[in-house]
Phi, psi and omega in degrees: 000131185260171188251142186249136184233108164255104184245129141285133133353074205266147177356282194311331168262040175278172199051346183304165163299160193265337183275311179305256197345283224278345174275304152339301135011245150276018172058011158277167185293168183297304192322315202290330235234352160262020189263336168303295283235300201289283173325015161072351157297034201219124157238148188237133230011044190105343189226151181283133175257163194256150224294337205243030148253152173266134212275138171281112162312155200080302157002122148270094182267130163237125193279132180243101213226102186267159194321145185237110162341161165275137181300144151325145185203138197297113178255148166255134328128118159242110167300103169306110179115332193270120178253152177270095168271358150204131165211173183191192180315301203286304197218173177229177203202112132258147204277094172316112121275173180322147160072028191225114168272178226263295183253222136316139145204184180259148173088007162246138193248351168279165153317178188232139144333290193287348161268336139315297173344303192307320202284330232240004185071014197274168171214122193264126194238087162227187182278179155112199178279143199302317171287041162198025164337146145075345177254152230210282157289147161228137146264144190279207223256339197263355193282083202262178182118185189299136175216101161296166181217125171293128173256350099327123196324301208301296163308309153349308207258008193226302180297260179340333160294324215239345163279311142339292178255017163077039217235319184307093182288094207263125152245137167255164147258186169193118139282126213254153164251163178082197182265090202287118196248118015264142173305359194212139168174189180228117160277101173259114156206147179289155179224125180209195173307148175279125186319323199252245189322099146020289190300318177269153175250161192205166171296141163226159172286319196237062180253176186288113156313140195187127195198130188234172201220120174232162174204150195276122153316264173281062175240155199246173179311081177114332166225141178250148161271106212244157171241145206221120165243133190252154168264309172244199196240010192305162216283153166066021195291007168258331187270346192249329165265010180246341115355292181322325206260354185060027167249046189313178180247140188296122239072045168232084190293298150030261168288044181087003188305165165280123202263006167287323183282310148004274202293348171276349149298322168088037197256145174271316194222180182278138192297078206214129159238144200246054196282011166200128197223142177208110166204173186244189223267124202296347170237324174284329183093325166348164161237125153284129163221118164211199192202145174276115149325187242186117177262173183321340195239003172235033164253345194268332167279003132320282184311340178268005173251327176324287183300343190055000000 
């Protein structure tokens, strides 16, 4: 049976995206809340919107909420391979491998960071929707390396600020293919959905301000190694600006990558490392800093660019 659900539009989300307002909102995942919105179960002062429109403070949205897929939900879990590199009361820092989403969603059947967390006894006491406790950053699922997670209201809520505000030192490496000219530069484009694939994000006009900055380590035959710092976080944003610049990172057919050369690196995902997180500690005031290794499969493909 379904349920009619009506909210106003509070300060704080004006300008937001419409599926992003209403999961906030009503505490559903993005996904649940655009797939109401494309069936047209969504009006917003009377007339239905489209998922990419933006909600108005004040706004009366009213929600039509019909039998519901089931929410994603935190299984606890032990994860191979995902190491703990810092904890206390407050946040805890893990070491990401491939093929891990940061949290729970629908349409993913793999571990989770929260679902390791869960299994491992930790406990995380923050606000939002329950499969996405504590989280303050993501990596995408093909991405490894460092994330921190708030176990605590209080961190949460000073880590999101600070990420907000560009106070976080996120360094990656990436091997990109061919030589990005000038070795050293900055990429600003806004970044937003891609018109065609779901899955994918693309540069847009009415997209997330979005600015990343690299500079080369390394370069070898066909590939440079870059070390790449973001300023802000949007979902794919180093693989969509280093695309952009016509230097995808290698595996990644996803964004243009060459799946030939992939297969001579012995690479599976995009060669994207998360090596280093540096901010500071939301209750101590401390400056954290730390770094990741280079896991096995993107050092064996390193060696194989080594040799040329």
């Amino acid at each position: 049976m379904a349920e009619h659900r009506v909210v106003l539009v509070p300060d704080g989300l004006e300008g937001e995206r419409a599926d992003a307002a209403m999961a906030r909102m009503l505490g559903l995942s993005r996904s649940r809340s655009a797939e109401l919105i494309g069936r047209g179960l969504v009006q917003m002062d009377g007339a239905t919107i489209a998922k990419s429109d933006r909600v108005s403070a004040g706004a009366m949205l009213e929600v039509d909420l019909d039998e519901a897929p089931r929410e994603a939900s935190v299984v606890p879990e032990t994860v191979s391979g995902l190491r703990i590199v810092y904890d206390d009361d407050d946040i805890v820092v893990v070491d990401k491998p491939v093929w891990v989403a940061a949290h729970p969603s629908l349409g993913w059947t793999g571990p989770s960071v929260l679902g390791h967390l869960a299994g491992a006894g930790f406990r995380i006491s923050t606000s939002g929707v329950p499969e996405r406790q504590g989280i303050v950053q993501r990596l995408d699922v093909g991405t490894s390396g460092l994330m921190v997670v708030a176990k605590s209201e209080r961190a949460y809520t000073v880590l999101k600020r600070a990420f907000k505000s560009r106070t976080v030192d996120k360094t990656y490496h990436a091997l990109v293919q061919g030589h990005p000219d000038p070795f050293t530069g900055t990429i600003d484009a806004p970044i937003g959905r891609h018109p065609g694939p779901e899955y994918k994000m693309a540069i847009t006009a009415d997209g997330r301000p979005s600015v990343t900055h690299y500079d080369t380590i390394d370069a070898h035959i066909g590939t440079t190694l870059l070390e790449i710092k973001l300023e802000t976080g949007r979902t794919h944003q180093i693989r969509v600006h280093m695309a952009a610049i016509k230097h995808p990172c290698a595996g990644d057919p996803t964004y243009g990558a060459d799946p030939v050369m992939a297969a001579r690196l012995g690479l599976e995902r995009q060669w994207l490392h998360a090596v280093r997180l540096g901010f500071t500690h939301p209750t101590t005031g401390d400056q954290i800093e730390l770094t990741s290794p280079y896991p096995a499969d993107l050092e064996h493909a390193l060696e194989v660019v080594r040799r040329g």
